[in-house]
Amino acid sequence: MSTSVTDEQIRALAATAKPYSLALLSWGPERTTDGADAIELEHQRRMVSLRAEGVIAILCPVASDTVAGVAIMTVPAEEAAEIMAGDPCVRAGMMRCEVHPCYGFPGDSLPDLPVGAG
C-alpha cells in the first residue's frame, strides 16, 4: 500500500457510513430444472426493475459455478430478505440467498471501465 491513511481519516469516514443490505445469491440444486431459462429471465427482469426503483444500489452478476450474484440493497436486511424470498429463481430452488446488514460510504460507486476490461 502506498497511500497513508491517518486514524482521523478512518474515524471521519466511519462517521459517514450508511446502512445497506448485502444479498449474496448462490446457485441451488435446481439450477437446471425444466424451464430454468425462462425463470432466470424473470429473475433478471425483477432484479433490474429493483435496481431501477432504487431498491438495489449496485447489482453484480457473478460468473461462477457457485455464486450467482451480489446486490447491495438500500433497504433493511429483514425487508431485503423478504424481497429476495420472492425472487423467481429463489422460489424455484435455482438460487439460494443470504442477506447480511452492511455499511457503505456516500459517494462510493463502481468505476466506469472500458468494455472488456476487468
PDB file of C-alpha atoms in Angstrom:
ATOM      1  CA  MET A   1       0.000   0.000   0.000  1.00  0.00           C
ATOM      2  CA  SER A   2       1.365   3.351  -0.942  1.00  0.00           C
ATOM      3  CA  THR A   3      -1.437   5.541   0.433  1.00  0.00           C
ATOM      4  CA  SER A   4      -1.062   6.524   4.054  1.00  0.00           C
ATOM      5  CA  VAL A   5      -4.306   6.865   5.997  1.00  0.00           C
ATOM      6  CA  THR A   6      -4.468   8.511   9.396  1.00  0.00           C
ATOM      7  CA  ASP A   7      -6.597   7.458  12.352  1.00  0.00           C
ATOM      8  CA  GLU A   8      -8.515  10.723  11.968  1.00  0.00           C
ATOM      9  CA  GLN A   9      -9.315   9.924   8.327  1.00  0.00           C
ATOM     10  CA  ILE A  10     -10.596   6.499   9.312  1.00  0.00           C
ATOM     11  CA  ARG A  11     -12.823   7.947  12.055  1.00  0.00           C
ATOM     12  CA  ALA A  12     -14.127  10.674   9.725  1.00  0.00           C
ATOM     13  CA  LEU A  13     -15.012   8.128   7.024  1.00  0.00           C
ATOM     14  CA  ALA A  14     -16.605   5.750   9.551  1.00  0.00           C
ATOM     15  CA  ALA A  15     -18.836   8.599  10.749  1.00  0.00           C
ATOM     16  CA  THR A  16     -20.347   8.864   7.243  1.00  0.00           C
ATOM     17  CA  ALA A  17     -21.278   5.158   6.975  1.00  0.00           C
ATOM     18  CA  LYS A  18     -24.872   4.414   5.977  1.00  0.00           C
ATOM     19  CA  PRO A  19     -26.710   1.099   6.475  1.00  0.00           C
ATOM     20  CA  TYR A  20     -27.367  -1.162   3.494  1.00  0.00           C
ATOM     21  CA  SER A  21     -28.026  -4.851   2.986  1.00  0.00           C
ATOM     22  CA  LEU A  22     -25.838  -7.302   1.086  1.00  0.00           C
ATOM     23  CA  ALA A  23     -27.726 -10.009  -0.809  1.00  0.00           C
ATOM     24  CA  LEU A  24     -25.491 -12.899  -1.823  1.00  0.00           C
ATOM     25  CA  LEU A  25     -27.070 -15.259  -4.346  1.00  0.00           C
ATOM     26  CA  SER A  26     -25.611 -18.715  -4.865  1.00  0.00           C
ATOM     27  CA  TRP A  27     -26.670 -21.428  -7.267  1.00  0.00           C
ATOM     28  CA  GLY A  28     -29.011 -24.015  -5.810  1.00  0.00           C
ATOM     29  CA  PRO A  29     -29.722 -27.656  -6.591  1.00  0.00           C
ATOM     30  CA  GLU A  30     -32.468 -26.911  -9.105  1.00  0.00           C
ATOM     31  CA  ARG A  31     -30.284 -24.679 -11.320  1.00  0.00           C
ATOM     32  CA  THR A  32     -31.024 -26.795 -14.402  1.00  0.00           C
ATOM     33  CA  THR A  33     -34.696 -27.515 -13.701  1.00  0.00           C
ATOM     34  CA  ASP A  34     -37.163 -27.653 -16.591  1.00  0.00           C
ATOM     35  CA  GLY A  35     -37.926 -24.087 -17.702  1.00  0.00           C
ATOM     36  CA  ALA A  36     -34.808 -22.700 -15.998  1.00  0.00           C
ATOM     37  CA  ASP A  37     -34.053 -20.219 -18.807  1.00  0.00           C
ATOM     38  CA  ALA A  38     -37.494 -18.598 -18.539  1.00  0.00           C
ATOM     39  CA  ILE A  39     -37.306 -18.486 -14.740  1.00  0.00           C
ATOM     40  CA  GLU A  40     -33.840 -16.917 -14.849  1.00  0.00           C
ATOM     41  CA  LEU A  41     -35.063 -14.291 -17.337  1.00  0.00           C
ATOM     42  CA  GLU A  42     -37.851 -13.342 -14.907  1.00  0.00           C
ATOM     43  CA  HIS A  43     -35.247 -13.167 -12.111  1.00  0.00           C
ATOM     44  CA  GLN A  44     -33.124 -10.823 -14.244  1.00  0.00           C
ATOM     45  CA  ARG A  45     -36.146  -8.678 -15.113  1.00  0.00           C
ATOM     46  CA  ARG A  46     -37.064  -8.406 -11.422  1.00  0.00           C
ATOM     47  CA  MET A  47     -33.516  -7.545 -10.318  1.00  0.00           C
ATOM     48  CA  VAL A  48     -33.159  -4.845 -12.999  1.00  0.00           C
ATOM     49  CA  SER A  49     -36.566  -3.463 -12.006  1.00  0.00           C
ATOM     50  CA  LEU A  50     -35.497  -3.315  -8.334  1.00  0.00           C
ATOM     51  CA  ARG A  51     -32.346  -1.508  -9.463  1.00  0.00           C
ATOM     52  CA  ALA A  52     -34.387   0.996 -11.479  1.00  0.00           C
ATOM     53  CA  GLU A  53     -36.608   1.602  -8.423  1.00  0.00           C
ATOM     54  CA  GLY A  54     -33.554   2.277  -6.220  1.00  0.00           C
ATOM     55  CA  VAL A  55     -34.078  -0.795  -4.022  1.00  0.00           C
ATOM     56  CA  ILE A  56     -30.830  -2.215  -5.413  1.00  0.00           C
ATOM     57  CA  ALA A  57     -27.978   0.304  -5.470  1.00  0.00           C
ATOM     58  CA  ILE A  58     -25.373  -1.980  -7.019  1.00  0.00           C
ATOM     59  CA  LEU A  59     -26.129  -5.158  -8.967  1.00  0.00           C
ATOM     60  CA  CYS A  60     -23.301  -7.557  -9.799  1.00  0.00           C
ATOM     61  CA  PRO A  61     -23.980 -10.838 -11.588  1.00  0.00           C
ATOM     62  CA  VAL A  62     -21.107 -13.248 -10.909  1.00  0.00           C
ATOM     63  CA  ALA A  63     -19.570 -15.600 -13.478  1.00  0.00           C
ATOM     64  CA  SER A  64     -19.150 -18.634 -11.234  1.00  0.00           C
ATOM     65  CA  ASP A  65     -20.409 -22.180 -10.855  1.00  0.00           C
ATOM     66  CA  THR A  66     -21.265 -21.488  -7.210  1.00  0.00           C
ATOM     67  CA  VAL A  67     -22.011 -17.759  -6.759  1.00  0.00           C
ATOM     68  CA  ALA A  68     -24.786 -16.296  -8.927  1.00  0.00           C
ATOM     69  CA  GLY A  69     -24.602 -12.639  -7.935  1.00  0.00           C
ATOM     70  CA  VAL A  70     -24.312  -9.886  -5.362  1.00  0.00           C
ATOM     71  CA  ALA A  71     -26.650  -6.980  -4.745  1.00  0.00           C
ATOM     72  CA  ILE A  72     -26.223  -4.029  -2.413  1.00  0.00           C
ATOM     73  CA  MET A  73     -29.736  -3.119  -1.340  1.00  0.00           C
ATOM     74  CA  THR A  74     -30.958   0.175   0.129  1.00  0.00           C
ATOM     75  CA  VAL A  75     -33.498  -1.415   2.468  1.00  0.00           C
ATOM     76  CA  PRO A  76     -33.012  -3.012   5.915  1.00  0.00           C
ATOM     77  CA  ALA A  77     -31.851  -6.644   5.952  1.00  0.00           C
ATOM     78  CA  GLU A  78     -35.237  -8.009   7.058  1.00  0.00           C
ATOM     79  CA  GLU A  79     -37.003  -6.270   4.165  1.00  0.00           C
ATOM     80  CA  ALA A  80     -34.259  -7.305   1.735  1.00  0.00           C
ATOM     81  CA  ALA A  81     -34.660 -10.934   2.831  1.00  0.00           C
ATOM     82  CA  GLU A  82     -38.430 -10.737   2.210  1.00  0.00           C
ATOM     83  CA  ILE A  83     -37.876  -9.211  -1.226  1.00  0.00           C
ATOM     84  CA  MET A  84     -35.325 -11.844  -2.182  1.00  0.00           C
ATOM     85  CA  ALA A  85     -37.525 -14.685  -0.881  1.00  0.00           C
ATOM     86  CA  GLY A  86     -39.977 -13.701  -3.624  1.00  0.00           C
ATOM     87  CA  ASP A  87     -37.366 -13.941  -6.372  1.00  0.00           C
ATOM     88  CA  PRO A  88     -38.373 -16.410  -9.118  1.00  0.00           C
ATOM     89  CA  CYS A  89     -35.043 -18.287  -9.005  1.00  0.00           C
ATOM     90  CA  VAL A  90     -35.089 -18.479  -5.204  1.00  0.00           C
ATOM     91  CA  ARG A  91     -38.690 -19.748  -5.180  1.00  0.00           C
ATOM     92  CA  ALA A  92     -37.785 -22.380  -7.804  1.00  0.00           C
ATOM     93  CA  GLY A  93     -34.739 -23.595  -5.823  1.00  0.00           C
ATOM     94  CA  MET A  94     -32.396 -22.477  -8.608  1.00  0.00           C
ATOM     95  CA  MET A  95     -30.703 -19.986  -6.256  1.00  0.00           C
ATOM     96  CA  ARG A  96     -30.264 -19.531  -2.528  1.00  0.00           C
ATOM     97  CA  CYS A  97     -29.983 -16.083  -0.975  1.00  0.00           C
ATOM     98  CA  GLU A  98     -28.209 -14.909   2.159  1.00  0.00           C
ATOM     99  CA  VAL A  99     -28.845 -11.339   3.322  1.00  0.00           C
ATOM    100  CA  HIS A 100     -26.461  -9.516   5.660  1.00  0.00           C
ATOM    101  CA  PRO A 101     -26.580  -5.991   7.078  1.00  0.00           C
ATOM    102  CA  CYS A 102     -23.622  -3.950   5.862  1.00  0.00           C
ATOM    103  CA  TYR A 103     -22.430  -0.350   5.621  1.00  0.00           C
ATOM    104  CA  GLY A 104     -21.348   1.825   2.733  1.00  0.00           C
ATOM    105  CA  PHE A 105     -19.953   5.295   2.320  1.00  0.00           C
ATOM    106  CA  PRO A 106     -21.634   8.159   0.435  1.00  0.00           C
ATOM    107  CA  GLY A 107     -20.071   8.634  -2.988  1.00  0.00           C
ATOM    108  CA  ASP A 108     -18.766   5.085  -3.339  1.00  0.00           C
ATOM    109  CA  SER A 109     -19.544   3.642  -6.751  1.00  0.00           C
ATOM    110  CA  LEU A 110     -18.224   1.262  -9.358  1.00  0.00           C
ATOM    111  CA  PRO A 111     -15.839   2.965 -11.788  1.00  0.00           C
ATOM    112  CA  ASP A 112     -16.639   3.077 -15.489  1.00  0.00           C
ATOM    113  CA  LEU A 113     -14.292   0.612 -17.168  1.00  0.00           C
ATOM    114  CA  PRO A 114     -13.786   0.165 -20.887  1.00  0.00           C
ATOM    115  CA  VAL A 115     -15.801  -2.697 -22.386  1.00  0.00           C
ATOM    116  CA  GLY A 116     -13.939  -5.959 -21.826  1.00  0.00           C
ATOM    117  CA  ALA A 117     -11.765  -4.582 -19.000  1.00  0.00           C
ATOM    118  CA  GLY A 118     -11.646  -6.225 -15.612  1.00  0.00           C
TER     119      GLY A 118
END
